[in-house]
Short mmCIF file of C-alpha atoms in Angstrom, two decimals:
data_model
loop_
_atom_site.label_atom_id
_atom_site.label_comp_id
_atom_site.label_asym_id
_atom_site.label_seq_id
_atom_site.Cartn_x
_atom_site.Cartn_y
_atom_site.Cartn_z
CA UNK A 1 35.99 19.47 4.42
CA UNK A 2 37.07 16.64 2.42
CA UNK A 3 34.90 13.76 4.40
CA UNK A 4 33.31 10.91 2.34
CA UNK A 5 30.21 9.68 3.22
CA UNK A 6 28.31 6.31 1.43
CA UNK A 7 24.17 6.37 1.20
CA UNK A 8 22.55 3.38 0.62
CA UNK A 9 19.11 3.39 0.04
CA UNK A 10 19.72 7.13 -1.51
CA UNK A 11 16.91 6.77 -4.65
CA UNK A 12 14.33 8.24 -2.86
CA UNK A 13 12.68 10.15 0.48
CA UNK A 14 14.72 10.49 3.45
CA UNK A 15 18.22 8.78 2.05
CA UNK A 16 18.32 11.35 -0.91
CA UNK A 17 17.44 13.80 1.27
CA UNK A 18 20.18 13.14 3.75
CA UNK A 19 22.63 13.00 0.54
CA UNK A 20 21.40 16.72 -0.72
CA UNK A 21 22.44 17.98 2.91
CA UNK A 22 25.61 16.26 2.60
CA UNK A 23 25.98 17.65 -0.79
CA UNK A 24 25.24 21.03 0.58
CA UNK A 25 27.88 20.70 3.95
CA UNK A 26 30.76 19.86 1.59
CA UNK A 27 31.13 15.94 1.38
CA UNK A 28 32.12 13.96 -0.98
CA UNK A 29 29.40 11.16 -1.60
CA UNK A 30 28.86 7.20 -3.08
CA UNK A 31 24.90 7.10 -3.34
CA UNK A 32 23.90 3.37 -3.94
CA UNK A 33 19.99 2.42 -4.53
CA UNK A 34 18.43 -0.42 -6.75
CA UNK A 35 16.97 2.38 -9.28
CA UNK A 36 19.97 4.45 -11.03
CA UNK A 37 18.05 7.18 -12.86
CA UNK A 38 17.48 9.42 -9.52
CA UNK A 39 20.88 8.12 -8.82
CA UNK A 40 22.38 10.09 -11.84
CA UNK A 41 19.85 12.63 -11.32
CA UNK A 42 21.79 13.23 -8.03
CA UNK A 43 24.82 12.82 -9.38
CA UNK A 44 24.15 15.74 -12.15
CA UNK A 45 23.48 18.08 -9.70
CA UNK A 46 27.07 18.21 -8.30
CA UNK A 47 29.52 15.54 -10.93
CA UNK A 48 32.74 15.92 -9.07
CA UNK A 49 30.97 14.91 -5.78
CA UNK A 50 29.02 12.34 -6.01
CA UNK A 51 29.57 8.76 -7.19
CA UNK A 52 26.98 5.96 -8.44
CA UNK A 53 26.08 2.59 -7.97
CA UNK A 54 23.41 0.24 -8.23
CA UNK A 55 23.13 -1.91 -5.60
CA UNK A 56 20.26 -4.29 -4.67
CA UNK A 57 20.71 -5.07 -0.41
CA UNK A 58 19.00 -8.64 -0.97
CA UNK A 59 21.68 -9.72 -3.13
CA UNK A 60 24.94 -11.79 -2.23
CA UNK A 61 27.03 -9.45 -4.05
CA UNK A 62 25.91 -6.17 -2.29
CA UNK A 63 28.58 -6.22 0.22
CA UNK A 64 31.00 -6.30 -2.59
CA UNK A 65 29.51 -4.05 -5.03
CA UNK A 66 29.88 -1.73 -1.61
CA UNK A 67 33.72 -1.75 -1.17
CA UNK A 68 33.78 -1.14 -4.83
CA UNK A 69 31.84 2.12 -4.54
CA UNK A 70 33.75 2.79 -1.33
CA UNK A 71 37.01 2.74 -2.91
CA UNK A 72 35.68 4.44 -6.28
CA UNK A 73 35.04 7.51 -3.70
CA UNK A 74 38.42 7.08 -1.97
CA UNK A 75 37.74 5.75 1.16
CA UNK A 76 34.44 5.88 3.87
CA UNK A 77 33.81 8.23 6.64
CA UNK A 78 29.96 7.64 7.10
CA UNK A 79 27.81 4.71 5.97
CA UNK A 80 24.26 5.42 6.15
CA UNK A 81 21.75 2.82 5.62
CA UNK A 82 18.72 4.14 4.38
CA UNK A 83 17.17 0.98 2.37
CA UNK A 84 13.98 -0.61 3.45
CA UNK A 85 10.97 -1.50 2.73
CA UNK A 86 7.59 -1.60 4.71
CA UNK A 87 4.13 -2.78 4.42
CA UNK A 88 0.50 -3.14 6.41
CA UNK A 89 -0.11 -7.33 6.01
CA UNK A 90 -2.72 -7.96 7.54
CA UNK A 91 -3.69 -10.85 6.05
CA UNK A 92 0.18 -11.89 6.81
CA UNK A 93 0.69 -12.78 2.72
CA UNK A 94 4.06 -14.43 2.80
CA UNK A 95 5.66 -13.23 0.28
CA UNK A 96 5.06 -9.73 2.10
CA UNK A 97 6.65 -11.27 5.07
CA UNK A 98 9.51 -12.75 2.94
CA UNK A 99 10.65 -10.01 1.02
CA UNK A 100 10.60 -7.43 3.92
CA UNK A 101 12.58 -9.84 6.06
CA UNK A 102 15.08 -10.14 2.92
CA UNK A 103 15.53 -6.25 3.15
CA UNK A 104 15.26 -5.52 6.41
CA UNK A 105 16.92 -8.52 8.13
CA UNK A 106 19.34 -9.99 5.55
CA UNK A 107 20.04 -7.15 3.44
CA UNK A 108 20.45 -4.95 6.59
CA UNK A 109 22.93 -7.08 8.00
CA UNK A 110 24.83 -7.71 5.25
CA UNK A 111 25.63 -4.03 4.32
CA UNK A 112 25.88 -2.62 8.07
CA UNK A 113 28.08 -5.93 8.43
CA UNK A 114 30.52 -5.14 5.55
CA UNK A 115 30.62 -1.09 6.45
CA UNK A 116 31.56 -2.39 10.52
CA UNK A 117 34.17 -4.46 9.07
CA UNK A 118 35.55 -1.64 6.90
CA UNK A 119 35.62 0.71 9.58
CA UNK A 120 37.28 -1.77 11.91
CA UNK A 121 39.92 -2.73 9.82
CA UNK A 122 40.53 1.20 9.36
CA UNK A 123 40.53 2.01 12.92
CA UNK A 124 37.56 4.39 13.08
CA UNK A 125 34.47 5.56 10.94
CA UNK A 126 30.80 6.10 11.85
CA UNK A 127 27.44 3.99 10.84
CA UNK A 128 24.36 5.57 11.24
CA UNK A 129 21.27 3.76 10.10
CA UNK A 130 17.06 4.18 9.89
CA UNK A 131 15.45 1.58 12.09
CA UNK A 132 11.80 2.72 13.25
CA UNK A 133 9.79 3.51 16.50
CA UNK A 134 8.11 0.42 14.70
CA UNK A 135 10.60 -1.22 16.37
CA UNK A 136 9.30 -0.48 19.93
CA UNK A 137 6.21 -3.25 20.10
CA UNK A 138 5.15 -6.08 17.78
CA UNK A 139 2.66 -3.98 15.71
CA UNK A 140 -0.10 -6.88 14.34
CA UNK A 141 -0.73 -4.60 11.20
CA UNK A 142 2.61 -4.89 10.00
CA UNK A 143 4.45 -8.09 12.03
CA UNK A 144 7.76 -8.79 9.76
CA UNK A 145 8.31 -4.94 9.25
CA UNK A 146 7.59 -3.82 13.26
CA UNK A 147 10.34 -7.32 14.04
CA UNK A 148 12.97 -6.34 11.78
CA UNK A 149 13.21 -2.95 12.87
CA UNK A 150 13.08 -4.38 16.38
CA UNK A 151 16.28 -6.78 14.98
CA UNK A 152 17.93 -3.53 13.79
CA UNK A 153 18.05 -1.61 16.46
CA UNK A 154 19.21 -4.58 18.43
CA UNK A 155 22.14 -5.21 16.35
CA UNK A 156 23.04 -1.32 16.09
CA UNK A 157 23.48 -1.89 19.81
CA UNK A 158 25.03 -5.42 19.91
CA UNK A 159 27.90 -3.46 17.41
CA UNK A 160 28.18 -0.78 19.30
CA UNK A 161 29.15 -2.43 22.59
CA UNK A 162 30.86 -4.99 20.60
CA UNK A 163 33.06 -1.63 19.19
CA UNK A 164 33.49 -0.31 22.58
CA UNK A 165 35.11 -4.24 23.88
CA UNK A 166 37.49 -4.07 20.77
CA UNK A 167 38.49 -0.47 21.08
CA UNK A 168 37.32 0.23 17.90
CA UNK A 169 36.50 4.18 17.45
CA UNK A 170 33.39 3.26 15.56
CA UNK A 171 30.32 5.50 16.30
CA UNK A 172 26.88 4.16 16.13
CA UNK A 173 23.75 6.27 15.14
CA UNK A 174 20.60 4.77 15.56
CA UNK A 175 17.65 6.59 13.67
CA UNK A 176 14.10 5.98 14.40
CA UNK A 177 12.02 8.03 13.05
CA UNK A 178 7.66 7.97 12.84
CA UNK A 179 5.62 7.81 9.72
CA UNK A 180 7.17 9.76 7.45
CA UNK A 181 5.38 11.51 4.15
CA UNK A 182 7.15 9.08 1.49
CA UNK A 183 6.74 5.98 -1.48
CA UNK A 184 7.22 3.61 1.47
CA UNK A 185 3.55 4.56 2.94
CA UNK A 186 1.96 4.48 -0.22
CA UNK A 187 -0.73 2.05 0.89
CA UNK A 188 -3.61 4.97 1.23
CA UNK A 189 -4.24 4.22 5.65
CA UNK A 190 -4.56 7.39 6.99
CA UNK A 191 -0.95 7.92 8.62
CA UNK A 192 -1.34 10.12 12.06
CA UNK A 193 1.59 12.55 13.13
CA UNK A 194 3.19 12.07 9.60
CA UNK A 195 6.67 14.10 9.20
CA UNK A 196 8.17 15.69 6.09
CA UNK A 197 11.23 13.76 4.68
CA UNK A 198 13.19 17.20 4.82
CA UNK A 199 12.76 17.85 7.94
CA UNK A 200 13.48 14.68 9.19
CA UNK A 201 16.59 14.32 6.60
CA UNK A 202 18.00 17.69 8.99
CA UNK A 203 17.56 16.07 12.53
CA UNK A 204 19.40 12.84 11.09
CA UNK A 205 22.33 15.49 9.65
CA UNK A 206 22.75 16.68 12.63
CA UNK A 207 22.02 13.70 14.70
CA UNK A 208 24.92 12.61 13.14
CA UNK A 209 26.98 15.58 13.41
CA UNK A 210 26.32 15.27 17.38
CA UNK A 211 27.14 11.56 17.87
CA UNK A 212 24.25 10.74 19.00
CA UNK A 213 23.37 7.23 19.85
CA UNK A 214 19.89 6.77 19.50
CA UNK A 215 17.71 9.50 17.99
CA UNK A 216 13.83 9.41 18.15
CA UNK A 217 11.98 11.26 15.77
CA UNK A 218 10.15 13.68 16.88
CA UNK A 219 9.00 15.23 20.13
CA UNK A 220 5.60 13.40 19.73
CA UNK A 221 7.29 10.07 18.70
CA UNK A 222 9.41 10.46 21.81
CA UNK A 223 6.79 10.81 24.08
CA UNK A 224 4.47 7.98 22.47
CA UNK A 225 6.79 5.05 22.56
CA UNK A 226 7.55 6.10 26.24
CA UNK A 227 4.01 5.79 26.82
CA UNK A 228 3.91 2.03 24.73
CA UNK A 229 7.06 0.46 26.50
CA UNK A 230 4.94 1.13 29.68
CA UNK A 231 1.82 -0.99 28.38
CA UNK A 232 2.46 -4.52 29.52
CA UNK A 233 2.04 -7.18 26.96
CA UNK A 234 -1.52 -8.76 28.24
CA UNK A 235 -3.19 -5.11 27.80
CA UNK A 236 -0.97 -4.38 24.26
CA UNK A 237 -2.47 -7.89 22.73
CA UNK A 238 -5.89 -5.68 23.04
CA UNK A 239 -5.06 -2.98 21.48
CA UNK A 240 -6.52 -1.85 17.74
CA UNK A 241 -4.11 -0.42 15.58
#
């Protein structure tokens, strides 16, 4: 196998998870994050494999810094966005609001944006990408993180039809996982249903593998935002979360 695969977001939990499978299943990988250390960590574990480089989403230059890596691994067969940041704000602190919306809105756009473009100008590829069940209703605990994963999703699907109108042979994977055991719940609430980042990482592999469109994260996550898209908005303003 001699497919080439890009990680963004690959420092840490599920992305450097996700690249370790890779790894494993014989790809060649570019593993991008804003810390380099793990990065190289990575990287020592299999040299001729696995390129490095530091790339910070929220800045104008990350789309560019991305071709770079893309064509320091020779070409892109997968992009997989797993940067993103997420926090409880209660209290709705702006620059809580501000930086997650850099991140998740700007910065998400920006890199799925410049991988799209890539892949159209190619002919074909495949983007697959970590939004959130958070996605599913305006969650009051956390309102900028539960709205841009709503925006995510959205725009996985606006590109994906878009793909389909242009005859593009672009695939479009749409992750969503639950609360997942890693640093981005690290602010001690009592997480129910949480899922090991390994386990996850494997559904997403083969998610991907599979083509899926959308994939929902697990079983229980399945069956709960099933039950929430039924709850109409006058009863979900009532709810405590």
């Amino acid at each position: 196998m001699n497919k080439k695969a890009i990680i963004v977001g690959a420092s840490s939990g599920i992305g450097q998870e996700v690249a370790r499978l890779l790894l494993a299943d014989g790809w060649h990988i570019g593993v991008a994050a804003r810390r380099e250390e793990p990065l190289m960590a990575l990287k020592a574990t299999a040299p001729e494999h696995v390129e490095v480089m530091t790339i910070d989403v929220t800045k104008e230059d990350a789309g560019e810094q991305l071709l770079m890596l893309i064509e320091r691994l020779g070409g892109m067969d997968l992009y997989f966005h797993a940067s993103g940041i997420g926090k409880q704000n209660r209290t709705l602190t702006e620059d809580i609001e501000l930086r997650t919306m850099a991140t998740n809105a700007v910065g998400f756009t920006r890199m799925i944006g410049t991988a799209y473009r890539y892949f159209a100008e190619r002919g074909n590829g495949h983007i697959a990408a970590i939004s959130s069940i958070a996605g599913t209703k305006g969650l009051g605990p956390a309102p900028a993180y539960s709205a841009t994963k709503a925006l995510q999703a959205t725009y996985l699907q606006a590109l994906e039809q878009q793909a389909r109108q242009r005859k593009l042979d672009i695939r479009i994977t749409d992750i969503r996982p639950g609360f997942v055991d890693t640093a981005l719940l690290n602010d001690d609430f009592p997480y129910p249903l949480m899922m090991k980042p390994e386990t996850v990482a494997k559904d997403i592999v083969q998610s991907i593998y599979r083509k899926r469109h959308v994939r929902i994260i697990d079983w229980r996550y399945r069956v709960l935002t099933k039950g929430w898209q039924l709850i109409p908005r006058w009863l979900w303003r009532r709810f405590k979360i």
